[in-house]
Amino acid sequence: QVQLVESGGGLVQAGESLRLSCAPSGRTFANYAMAWFRQAPGKEREFVAGINWSGESTTYANSVKGRFTISRDSAKNTGSLQMNSLKPDDTAVYYCAGGLLYGTRSPTQYPYWGQGTQVTVSS
């Protein structure tokens, strides 16, 4: 069983940056694809970015493309989401997820989730 723990959320102003981290516990995360999702109040959980098991392939939601960068460090068994040029619309709880299918944008395809970390962007 893989358990994921996110960190790095916070309150920032529009235009600033944040870096989220995802660390698994319980077993290695190396063989799993990883993704970041977010959920704003009253909205459905939406895909933000995904990375395959090797880190060689990435994919992004159009709304964050060019501003966010997903990465992973296999040696440290961790994942990250670098968020630049943040906008108030990026305000949400951000979740790290793990699964076998790279790039799938449906939350139901990811069996492993973190508890979420709040990101708030003020205007």
CSV table of N, CA, C and O in Angstrom, one decimal:
chain,number,residue,atom,x,y,z
A,1,GLN,N,0.8,-1.2,0.0
A,1,GLN,CA,0.0,0.0,0.0
A,1,GLN,C,0.9,1.2,0.0
A,1,GLN,O,1.8,1.3,0.8
A,2,VAL,N,0.6,2.2,-0.9
A,2,VAL,CA,1.4,3.4,-1.0
A,2,VAL,C,0.6,4.5,-0.4
A,2,VAL,O,-0.6,4.7,-0.7
A,3,GLN,N,1.2,5.2,0.5
A,3,GLN,CA,0.5,6.4,1.1
A,3,GLN,C,1.3,7.6,0.7
A,3,GLN,O,2.6,7.6,0.8
A,4,LEU,N,0.7,8.7,0.3
A,4,LEU,CA,1.3,9.9,-0.2
A,4,LEU,C,1.1,11.0,0.8
A,4,LEU,O,0.0,11.2,1.4
A,5,VAL,N,2.1,11.9,0.9
A,5,VAL,CA,2.1,13.0,1.8
A,5,VAL,C,2.5,14.2,1.1
A,5,VAL,O,3.7,14.3,0.6
A,6,GLU,N,1.6,15.2,0.9
A,6,GLU,CA,2.0,16.5,0.3
A,6,GLU,C,2.5,17.5,1.3
A,6,GLU,O,2.1,17.5,2.4
A,7,SER,N,3.2,18.4,0.8
A,7,SER,CA,3.7,19.6,1.6
A,7,SER,C,4.0,20.7,0.7
A,7,SER,O,4.1,20.6,-0.6
A,8,GLY,N,4.1,21.9,1.2
A,8,GLY,CA,4.5,23.1,0.5
A,8,GLY,C,3.4,24.1,0.1
A,8,GLY,O,3.7,25.1,-0.5
A,9,GLY,N,2.2,23.8,0.5
A,9,GLY,CA,1.1,24.7,0.2
A,9,GLY,C,1.3,26.0,1.1
A,9,GLY,O,2.1,26.1,2.0
A,10,GLY,N,0.4,27.0,0.8
A,10,GLY,CA,0.5,28.2,1.5
A,10,GLY,C,-0.3,29.3,0.9
A,10,GLY,O,-1.1,29.1,-0.1
A,11,LEU,N,-0.2,30.5,1.4
A,11,LEU,CA,-0.8,31.7,0.9
A,11,LEU,C,0.2,32.6,0.2
A,11,LEU,O,1.2,33.0,0.8
A,12,VAL,N,-0.1,32.9,-1.1
A,12,VAL,CA,0.8,33.8,-1.8
A,12,VAL,C,0.0,34.8,-2.6
A,12,VAL,O,-1.2,34.7,-2.7
A,13,GLN,N,0.7,35.8,-3.1
A,13,GLN,CA,0.0,36.8,-3.9
A,13,GLN,C,0.1,36.4,-5.4
A,13,GLN,O,1.0,35.6,-5.8
A,14,ALA,N,-0.8,36.9,-6.2
A,14,ALA,CA,-0.8,36.7,-7.6
A,14,ALA,C,0.6,37.0,-8.2
A,14,ALA,O,1.2,38.0,-7.9
A,15,GLY,N,1.1,36.1,-9.1
A,15,GLY,CA,2.4,36.3,-9.7
A,15,GLY,C,3.5,35.6,-9.0
A,15,GLY,O,4.6,35.5,-9.6
A,16,GLU,N,3.3,35.2,-7.8
A,16,GLU,CA,4.4,34.5,-7.0
A,16,GLU,C,4.4,33.1,-7.3
A,16,GLU,O,3.6,32.5,-8.1
A,17,SER,N,5.3,32.4,-6.6
A,17,SER,CA,5.5,31.0,-6.9
A,17,SER,C,5.4,30.1,-5.6
A,17,SER,O,5.6,30.6,-4.5
A,18,LEU,N,5.1,28.8,-5.8
A,18,LEU,CA,5.1,27.9,-4.8
A,18,LEU,C,5.6,26.5,-5.3
A,18,LEU,O,5.5,26.3,-6.5
A,19,ARG,N,6.2,25.7,-4.5
A,19,ARG,CA,6.7,24.4,-4.9
A,19,ARG,C,6.0,23.4,-3.9
A,19,ARG,O,6.3,23.4,-2.7
A,20,LEU,N,5.3,22.5,-4.5
A,20,LEU,CA,4.7,21.4,-3.7
A,20,LEU,C,5.5,20.2,-3.9
A,20,LEU,O,6.1,19.9,-4.9
A,21,SER,N,5.5,19.4,-2.8
A,21,SER,CA,6.3,18.1,-2.8
A,21,SER,C,5.3,17.0,-2.4
A,21,SER,O,4.3,17.2,-1.7
A,22,CYS,N,5.7,15.8,-2.9
A,22,CYS,CA,4.9,14.6,-2.6
A,22,CYS,C,5.9,13.5,-2.2
A,22,CYS,O,6.8,13.2,-3.0
A,23,ALA,N,5.7,13.0,-1.1
A,23,ALA,CA,6.6,11.9,-0.6
A,23,ALA,C,5.7,10.7,-0.2
A,23,ALA,O,4.8,10.8,0.5
A,24,PRO,N,6.1,9.5,-0.8
A,24,PRO,CA,5.3,8.3,-0.4
A,24,PRO,C,5.9,7.7,0.8
A,24,PRO,O,7.0,7.8,1.2
A,25,SER,N,5.0,6.9,1.5
A,25,SER,CA,5.5,6.1,2.6
A,25,SER,C,4.9,4.7,2.4
A,25,SER,O,3.9,4.5,1.8
A,26,GLY,N,5.5,3.8,3.0
A,26,GLY,CA,5.0,2.4,3.0
A,26,GLY,C,5.7,1.6,1.9
A,26,GLY,O,5.9,0.4,2.2
A,27,ARG,N,6.0,2.1,0.8
A,27,ARG,CA,6.7,1.4,-0.2
A,27,ARG,C,7.2,2.3,-1.3
A,27,ARG,O,6.8,3.5,-1.3
A,28,THR,N,8.0,1.8,-2.2
A,28,THR,CA,8.6,2.7,-3.2
A,28,THR,C,7.5,3.1,-4.2
A,28,THR,O,6.6,2.4,-4.5
A,29,PHE,N,7.7,4.3,-4.7
A,29,PHE,CA,6.8,4.9,-5.6
A,29,PHE,C,7.4,4.9,-7.0
A,29,PHE,O,6.7,5.3,-8.0
A,30,ALA,N,8.5,4.3,-7.2
A,30,ALA,CA,9.3,4.4,-8.4
A,30,ALA,C,8.6,3.8,-9.6
A,30,ALA,O,8.8,4.2,-10.7
A,31,ASN,N,7.7,2.8,-9.4
A,31,ASN,CA,7.1,2.1,-10.6
A,31,ASN,C,5.8,2.7,-10.9
A,31,ASN,O,5.1,2.2,-11.8
A,32,TYR,N,5.4,3.8,-10.3
A,32,TYR,CA,4.0,4.3,-10.5
A,32,TYR,C,4.1,5.7,-11.3
A,32,TYR,O,5.0,6.4,-11.1
A,33,ALA,N,3.1,5.9,-12.1
A,33,ALA,CA,2.9,7.2,-12.6
A,33,ALA,C,2.4,8.1,-11.5
A,33,ALA,O,1.8,7.6,-10.6
A,34,MET,N,2.7,9.4,-11.6
A,34,MET,CA,2.3,10.3,-10.6
A,34,MET,C,1.5,11.5,-11.2
A,34,MET,O,1.8,11.8,-12.4
A,35,ALA,N,0.6,12.0,-10.5
A,35,ALA,CA,-0.1,13.2,-11.0
A,35,ALA,C,-0.5,14.1,-9.9
A,35,ALA,O,-0.5,13.8,-8.7
A,36,TRP,N,-0.8,15.4,-10.3
A,36,TRP,CA,-1.3,16.4,-9.3
A,36,TRP,C,-2.7,16.7,-9.8
A,36,TRP,O,-2.9,17.0,-11.0
A,37,PHE,N,-3.6,16.8,-8.8
A,37,PHE,CA,-5.0,17.2,-9.1
A,37,PHE,C,-5.2,18.4,-8.1
A,37,PHE,O,-4.5,18.6,-7.2
A,38,ARG,N,-6.3,19.1,-8.4
A,38,ARG,CA,-6.7,20.2,-7.5
A,38,ARG,C,-8.2,20.2,-7.4
A,38,ARG,O,-8.9,19.8,-8.4
A,39,GLN,N,-8.7,20.7,-6.3
A,39,GLN,CA,-10.1,20.9,-6.1
A,39,GLN,C,-10.4,22.2,-5.4
A,39,GLN,O,-10.0,22.4,-4.3
A,40,ALA,N,-11.2,23.0,-6.1
A,40,ALA,CA,-11.6,24.3,-5.5
A,40,ALA,C,-13.0,24.1,-4.8
A,40,ALA,O,-13.7,23.2,-5.2
A,41,PRO,N,-13.4,24.9,-3.9
A,41,PRO,CA,-14.7,24.8,-3.2
A,41,PRO,C,-15.8,24.8,-4.3
A,41,PRO,O,-15.9,25.6,-5.1
A,42,GLY,N,-16.7,23.8,-4.2
A,42,GLY,CA,-17.8,23.7,-5.0
A,42,GLY,C,-17.6,23.2,-6.4
A,42,GLY,O,-18.5,23.1,-7.3
A,43,LYS,N,-16.3,22.8,-6.7
A,43,LYS,CA,-16.0,22.3,-8.0
A,43,LYS,C,-15.5,20.8,-7.9
A,43,LYS,O,-15.1,20.4,-6.8
A,44,GLU,N,-15.4,20.2,-9.1
A,44,GLU,CA,-14.9,18.8,-9.1
A,44,GLU,C,-13.4,18.8,-9.1
A,44,GLU,O,-12.8,19.8,-9.4
A,45,ARG,N,-12.9,17.7,-8.7
A,45,ARG,CA,-11.4,17.5,-8.7
A,45,ARG,C,-10.9,17.5,-10.1
A,45,ARG,O,-11.5,16.7,-10.9
A,46,GLU,N,-9.9,18.3,-10.4
A,46,GLU,CA,-9.5,18.4,-11.8
A,46,GLU,C,-8.0,18.0,-11.9
A,46,GLU,O,-7.2,18.3,-11.0
A,47,PHE,N,-7.6,17.4,-13.0
A,47,PHE,CA,-6.3,17.1,-13.3
A,47,PHE,C,-5.4,18.4,-13.6
A,47,PHE,O,-5.9,19.3,-14.2
A,48,VAL,N,-4.2,18.4,-13.0
A,48,VAL,CA,-3.3,19.5,-13.2
A,48,VAL,C,-2.1,19.1,-14.1
A,48,VAL,O,-1.8,19.8,-15.0
A,49,ALA,N,-1.4,18.0,-13.7
A,49,ALA,CA,-0.2,17.6,-14.4
A,49,ALA,C,0.0,16.1,-14.1
A,49,ALA,O,-0.4,15.6,-13.0
A,50,GLY,N,0.7,15.5,-15.0
A,50,GLY,CA,1.1,14.1,-14.8
A,50,GLY,C,2.5,13.8,-15.3
A,50,GLY,O,3.0,14.5,-16.2
A,51,ILE,N,3.1,12.8,-14.7
A,51,ILE,CA,4.5,12.4,-15.1
A,51,ILE,C,4.5,10.9,-15.1
A,51,ILE,O,3.9,10.2,-14.2
A,52,ASN,N,5.3,10.3,-16.0
A,52,ASN,CA,5.3,8.8,-16.0
A,52,ASN,C,6.4,8.3,-15.0
A,52,ASN,O,7.0,9.1,-14.3
A,53,TRP,N,6.5,7.0,-15.0
A,53,TRP,CA,7.3,6.4,-13.9
A,53,TRP,C,8.8,6.8,-14.0
A,53,TRP,O,9.5,7.0,-13.0
A,54,SER,N,9.3,7.0,-15.2
A,54,SER,CA,10.7,7.4,-15.4
A,54,SER,C,11.0,8.8,-15.3
A,54,SER,O,12.1,9.3,-15.2
A,55,GLY,N,9.9,9.6,-15.4
A,55,GLY,CA,10.1,11.1,-15.4
A,55,GLY,C,10.4,11.7,-16.8
A,55,GLY,O,10.5,12.9,-16.9
A,56,GLU,N,10.3,10.8,-17.8
A,56,GLU,CA,10.7,11.3,-19.2
A,56,GLU,C,9.5,11.9,-19.9
A,56,GLU,O,9.7,12.6,-20.9
A,57,SER,N,8.3,11.6,-19.4
A,57,SER,CA,7.1,12.1,-20.1
A,57,SER,C,6.2,12.9,-19.1
A,57,SER,O,6.0,12.4,-18.0
A,58,THR,N,5.8,14.0,-19.6
A,58,THR,CA,4.9,14.9,-18.7
A,58,THR,C,3.7,15.4,-19.6
A,58,THR,O,3.8,15.5,-20.8
A,59,THR,N,2.6,15.7,-18.9
A,59,THR,CA,1.5,16.3,-19.5
A,59,THR,C,0.8,17.2,-18.6
A,59,THR,O,0.9,17.1,-17.3
A,60,TYR,N,0.2,18.3,-19.1
A,60,TYR,CA,-0.4,19.3,-18.3
A,60,TYR,C,-1.8,19.7,-18.8
A,60,TYR,O,-2.1,19.6,-19.9
A,61,ALA,N,-2.6,20.2,-17.8
A,61,ALA,CA,-3.9,20.8,-18.2
A,61,ALA,C,-3.5,22.1,-18.9
A,61,ALA,O,-2.5,22.8,-18.6
A,62,ASN,N,-4.4,22.5,-19.8
A,62,ASN,CA,-4.1,23.7,-20.6
A,62,ASN,C,-4.0,25.0,-19.7
A,62,ASN,O,-3.3,25.9,-19.9
A,63,SER,N,-4.8,24.9,-18.6
A,63,SER,CA,-4.9,26.1,-17.7
A,63,SER,C,-3.5,26.4,-17.0
A,63,SER,O,-3.3,27.5,-16.5
A,64,VAL,N,-2.7,25.4,-16.9
A,64,VAL,CA,-1.4,25.6,-16.2
A,64,VAL,C,-0.2,25.4,-17.1
A,64,VAL,O,1.0,25.6,-16.6
A,65,LYS,N,-0.4,25.0,-18.3
A,65,LYS,CA,0.7,24.8,-19.2
A,65,LYS,C,1.6,26.0,-19.3
A,65,LYS,O,1.1,27.1,-19.6
A,66,GLY,N,2.9,25.9,-19.2
A,66,GLY,CA,3.8,27.0,-19.3
A,66,GLY,C,4.1,27.7,-18.0
A,66,GLY,O,5.0,28.5,-17.9
A,67,ARG,N,3.2,27.4,-17.0
A,67,ARG,CA,3.4,28.0,-15.6
A,67,ARG,C,3.8,27.0,-14.6
A,67,ARG,O,4.6,27.3,-13.7
A,68,PHE,N,3.3,25.8,-14.7
A,68,PHE,CA,3.6,24.7,-13.7
A,68,PHE,C,4.5,23.7,-14.4
A,68,PHE,O,4.5,23.4,-15.6
A,69,THR,N,5.4,23.1,-13.5
A,69,THR,CA,6.3,22.0,-14.0
A,69,THR,C,6.2,20.9,-13.0
A,69,THR,O,6.5,21.1,-11.8
A,70,ILE,N,5.9,19.7,-13.5
A,70,ILE,CA,5.9,18.5,-12.6
A,70,ILE,C,7.2,17.8,-12.8
A,70,ILE,O,7.8,17.7,-13.9
A,71,SER,N,7.8,17.2,-11.7
A,71,SER,CA,9.0,16.5,-11.8
A,71,SER,C,9.0,15.4,-10.7
A,71,SER,O,8.2,15.4,-9.9
A,72,ARG,N,10.0,14.5,-10.8
A,72,ARG,CA,10.2,13.5,-9.8
A,72,ARG,C,11.6,13.2,-9.7
A,72,ARG,O,12.4,13.3,-10.6
A,73,ASP,N,12.0,12.8,-8.5
A,73,ASP,CA,13.4,12.4,-8.2
A,73,ASP,C,13.3,10.9,-7.7
A,73,ASP,O,12.9,10.6,-6.6
A,74,SER,N,13.7,10.1,-8.6
A,74,SER,CA,13.6,8.7,-8.4
A,74,SER,C,14.6,8.2,-7.2
A,74,SER,O,14.2,7.4,-6.4
A,75,ALA,N,15.7,8.9,-7.1
A,75,ALA,CA,16.7,8.5,-6.1
A,75,ALA,C,16.1,8.9,-4.7
A,75,ALA,O,16.3,8.1,-3.8
A,76,LYS,N,15.4,10.0,-4.6
A,76,LYS,CA,14.8,10.4,-3.4
A,76,LYS,C,13.3,9.9,-3.2
A,76,LYS,O,12.7,10.0,-2.2
A,77,ASN,N,12.8,9.3,-4.3
A,77,ASN,CA,11.5,8.7,-4.2
A,77,ASN,C,10.4,9.8,-3.9
A,77,ASN,O,9.5,9.6,-3.1
A,78,THR,N,10.6,11.0,-4.5
A,78,THR,CA,9.7,12.1,-4.3
A,78,THR,C,9.2,12.7,-5.6
A,78,THR,O,9.8,12.5,-6.6
A,79,GLY,N,8.2,13.4,-5.5
A,79,GLY,CA,7.7,14.2,-6.7
A,79,GLY,C,7.4,15.6,-6.3
A,79,GLY,O,7.3,16.0,-5.1
A,80,SER,N,7.4,16.5,-7.3
A,80,SER,CA,7.2,17.9,-7.0
A,80,SER,C,6.3,18.6,-8.1
A,80,SER,O,6.2,18.1,-9.2
A,81,LEU,N,5.8,19.7,-7.7
A,81,LEU,CA,5.0,20.5,-8.7
A,81,LEU,C,5.5,22.0,-8.4
A,81,LEU,O,5.2,22.6,-7.4
A,82,GLN,N,6.2,22.5,-9.4
A,82,GLN,CA,6.7,23.9,-9.3
A,82,GLN,C,5.6,24.8,-9.9
A,82,GLN,O,5.3,24.6,-11.1
A,83,MET,N,5.1,25.7,-9.2
A,83,MET,CA,4.0,26.6,-9.7
A,83,MET,C,4.5,28.0,-9.7
A,83,MET,O,4.8,28.6,-8.7
A,84,ASN,N,4.6,28.5,-10.9
A,84,ASN,CA,5.0,29.9,-11.1
A,84,ASN,C,3.8,30.8,-11.7
A,84,ASN,O,2.8,30.2,-12.2
A,85,SER,N,4.0,32.1,-11.6
A,85,SER,CA,3.0,33.0,-12.1
A,85,SER,C,1.6,32.6,-11.6
A,85,SER,O,0.6,32.5,-12.4
A,86,LEU,N,1.5,32.4,-10.3
A,86,LEU,CA,0.2,31.9,-9.8
A,86,LEU,C,-0.9,33.0,-9.9
A,86,LEU,O,-0.6,34.2,-9.9
A,87,LYS,N,-2.1,32.5,-10.1
A,87,LYS,CA,-3.3,33.3,-10.3
A,87,LYS,C,-4.3,33.0,-9.2
A,87,LYS,O,-4.3,31.9,-8.7
A,88,PRO,N,-5.2,33.9,-8.9
A,88,PRO,CA,-6.3,33.6,-8.0
A,88,PRO,C,-7.1,32.4,-8.3
A,88,PRO,O,-7.5,31.6,-7.5
A,89,ASP,N,-7.2,32.1,-9.6
A,89,ASP,CA,-8.0,30.9,-10.1
A,89,ASP,C,-7.2,29.6,-9.8
A,89,ASP,O,-7.8,28.5,-9.9
A,90,ASP,N,-6.0,29.7,-9.4
A,90,ASP,CA,-5.2,28.5,-9.0
A,90,ASP,C,-5.5,28.1,-7.5
A,90,ASP,O,-5.1,27.0,-7.1
A,91,THR,N,-6.3,28.9,-6.8
A,91,THR,CA,-6.6,28.6,-5.4
A,91,THR,C,-7.4,27.3,-5.3
A,91,THR,O,-8.5,27.2,-6.0
A,92,ALA,N,-6.9,26.4,-4.6
A,92,ALA,CA,-7.6,25.0,-4.4
A,92,ALA,C,-6.8,24.2,-3.4
A,92,ALA,O,-5.7,24.6,-3.0
A,93,VAL,N,-7.3,23.1,-3.1
A,93,VAL,CA,-6.6,22.0,-2.4
A,93,VAL,C,-5.9,21.2,-3.5
A,93,VAL,O,-6.6,20.7,-4.4
A,94,TYR,N,-4.6,21.0,-3.3
A,94,TYR,CA,-3.8,20.3,-4.3
A,94,TYR,C,-3.5,18.9,-3.8
A,94,TYR,O,-3.1,18.7,-2.6
A,95,TYR,N,-3.7,17.9,-4.6
A,95,TYR,CA,-3.5,16.5,-4.2
A,95,TYR,C,-2.5,15.8,-5.1
A,95,TYR,O,-2.5,16.0,-6.3
A,96,CYS,N,-1.7,15.0,-4.5
A,96,CYS,CA,-0.7,14.1,-5.2
A,96,CYS,C,-1.4,12.8,-5.4
A,96,CYS,O,-2.1,12.3,-4.4
A,97,ALA,N,-1.3,12.2,-6.5
A,97,ALA,CA,-1.9,10.9,-6.8
A,97,ALA,C,-0.9,9.9,-7.5
A,97,ALA,O,-0.1,10.4,-8.2
A,98,GLY,N,-1.1,8.7,-7.2
A,98,GLY,CA,-0.3,7.7,-7.9
A,98,GLY,C,-1.1,6.5,-8.5
A,98,GLY,O,-2.1,6.1,-7.9
A,99,GLY,N,-0.6,6.1,-9.6
A,99,GLY,CA,-1.3,5.0,-10.3
A,99,GLY,C,-0.5,4.3,-11.4
A,99,GLY,O,0.7,4.8,-11.6
A,100,LEU,N,-1.0,3.4,-12.1
A,100,LEU,CA,-0.3,2.6,-13.1
A,100,LEU,C,-0.4,3.3,-14.5
A,100,LEU,O,0.5,3.0,-15.3
A,101,LEU,N,-1.4,4.1,-14.7
A,101,LEU,CA,-1.6,4.7,-16.0
A,101,LEU,C,-1.1,6.1,-16.1
A,101,LEU,O,-1.7,7.0,-15.5
A,102,TYR,N,-0.1,6.3,-16.9
A,102,TYR,CA,0.4,7.6,-17.1
A,102,TYR,C,-0.6,8.5,-17.8
A,102,TYR,O,-1.1,8.1,-18.9
A,103,GLY,N,-0.7,9.7,-17.3
A,103,GLY,CA,-1.4,10.7,-18.1
A,103,GLY,C,-3.0,10.7,-18.1
A,103,GLY,O,-3.6,11.6,-18.6
A,104,THR,N,-3.5,9.6,-17.4
A,104,THR,CA,-5.0,9.6,-17.4
A,104,THR,C,-5.5,10.8,-16.5
A,104,THR,O,-4.9,11.1,-15.5
A,105,ARG,N,-6.6,11.4,-16.9
A,105,ARG,CA,-7.0,12.6,-16.3
A,105,ARG,C,-8.2,12.4,-15.4
A,105,ARG,O,-8.8,13.3,-14.8
A,106,SER,N,-8.6,11.1,-15.2
A,106,SER,CA,-9.7,10.8,-14.4
A,106,SER,C,-9.2,10.4,-13.0
A,106,SER,O,-8.4,9.5,-12.8
A,107,PRO,N,-9.7,11.1,-12.0
A,107,PRO,CA,-9.3,10.7,-10.6
A,107,PRO,C,-9.5,9.3,-10.2
A,107,PRO,O,-8.8,8.7,-9.4
A,108,THR,N,-10.5,8.7,-10.8
A,108,THR,CA,-10.9,7.3,-10.5
A,108,THR,C,-9.8,6.3,-10.9
A,108,THR,O,-9.8,5.2,-10.4
A,109,GLN,N,-8.9,6.7,-11.8
A,109,GLN,CA,-7.8,5.8,-12.2
A,109,GLN,C,-6.6,5.8,-11.3
A,109,GLN,O,-5.7,5.1,-11.6
A,110,TYR,N,-6.7,6.6,-10.3
A,110,TYR,CA,-5.5,6.7,-9.4
A,110,TYR,C,-5.9,6.1,-8.0
A,110,TYR,O,-6.7,6.6,-7.3
A,111,PRO,N,-5.3,4.9,-7.6
A,111,PRO,CA,-5.7,4.3,-6.4
A,111,PRO,C,-5.1,4.9,-5.1
A,111,PRO,O,-5.5,4.7,-4.0
A,112,TYR,N,-4.0,5.7,-5.3
A,112,TYR,CA,-3.3,6.2,-4.2
A,112,TYR,C,-3.3,7.8,-4.2
A,112,TYR,O,-3.0,8.4,-5.2
A,113,TRP,N,-3.6,8.3,-3.0
A,113,TRP,CA,-3.8,9.7,-2.8
A,113,TRP,C,-3.2,10.3,-1.6
A,113,TRP,O,-3.1,9.5,-0.6
A,114,GLY,N,-2.8,11.5,-1.6
A,114,GLY,CA,-2.4,12.2,-0.4
A,114,GLY,C,-3.6,12.9,0.2
A,114,GLY,O,-4.7,12.8,-0.3
A,115,GLN,N,-3.4,13.5,1.4
A,115,GLN,CA,-4.4,14.2,2.1
A,115,GLN,C,-4.7,15.6,1.5
A,115,GLN,O,-5.8,16.2,1.9
A,116,GLY,N,-3.9,16.1,0.7
A,116,GLY,CA,-4.1,17.4,0.1
A,116,GLY,C,-3.4,18.5,0.9
A,116,GLY,O,-3.1,18.4,2.1
A,117,THR,N,-3.0,19.6,0.1
A,117,THR,CA,-2.4,20.8,0.7
A,117,THR,C,-3.0,22.0,0.1
A,117,THR,O,-3.2,22.1,-1.1
A,118,GLN,N,-3.4,23.0,0.9
A,118,GLN,CA,-4.1,24.2,0.5
A,118,GLN,C,-3.1,25.2,-0.2
A,118,GLN,O,-2.1,25.5,0.4
A,119,VAL,N,-3.6,25.6,-1.3
A,119,VAL,CA,-2.9,26.7,-2.0
A,119,VAL,C,-3.9,27.9,-2.2
A,119,VAL,O,-4.9,27.7,-2.8
A,120,THR,N,-3.5,29.0,-1.7
A,120,THR,CA,-4.4,30.2,-1.8
A,120,THR,C,-3.6,31.3,-2.4
A,120,THR,O,-2.5,31.7,-2.0
A,121,VAL,N,-4.2,31.9,-3.5
A,121,VAL,CA,-3.5,32.9,-4.2
A,121,VAL,C,-4.4,34.2,-4.1
A,121,VAL,O,-5.5,34.2,-4.6
A,122,SER,N,-3.9,35.2,-3.5
A,122,SER,CA,-4.6,36.4,-3.4
A,122,SER,C,-4.3,37.4,-4.5
A,122,SER,O,-3.2,37.4,-5.1
A,123,SER,N,-5.3,38.2,-4.8
A,123,SER,CA,-5.2,39.2,-6.0
A,123,SER,C,-4.6,40.5,-5.5
A,123,SER,O,-4.5,40.8,-4.3
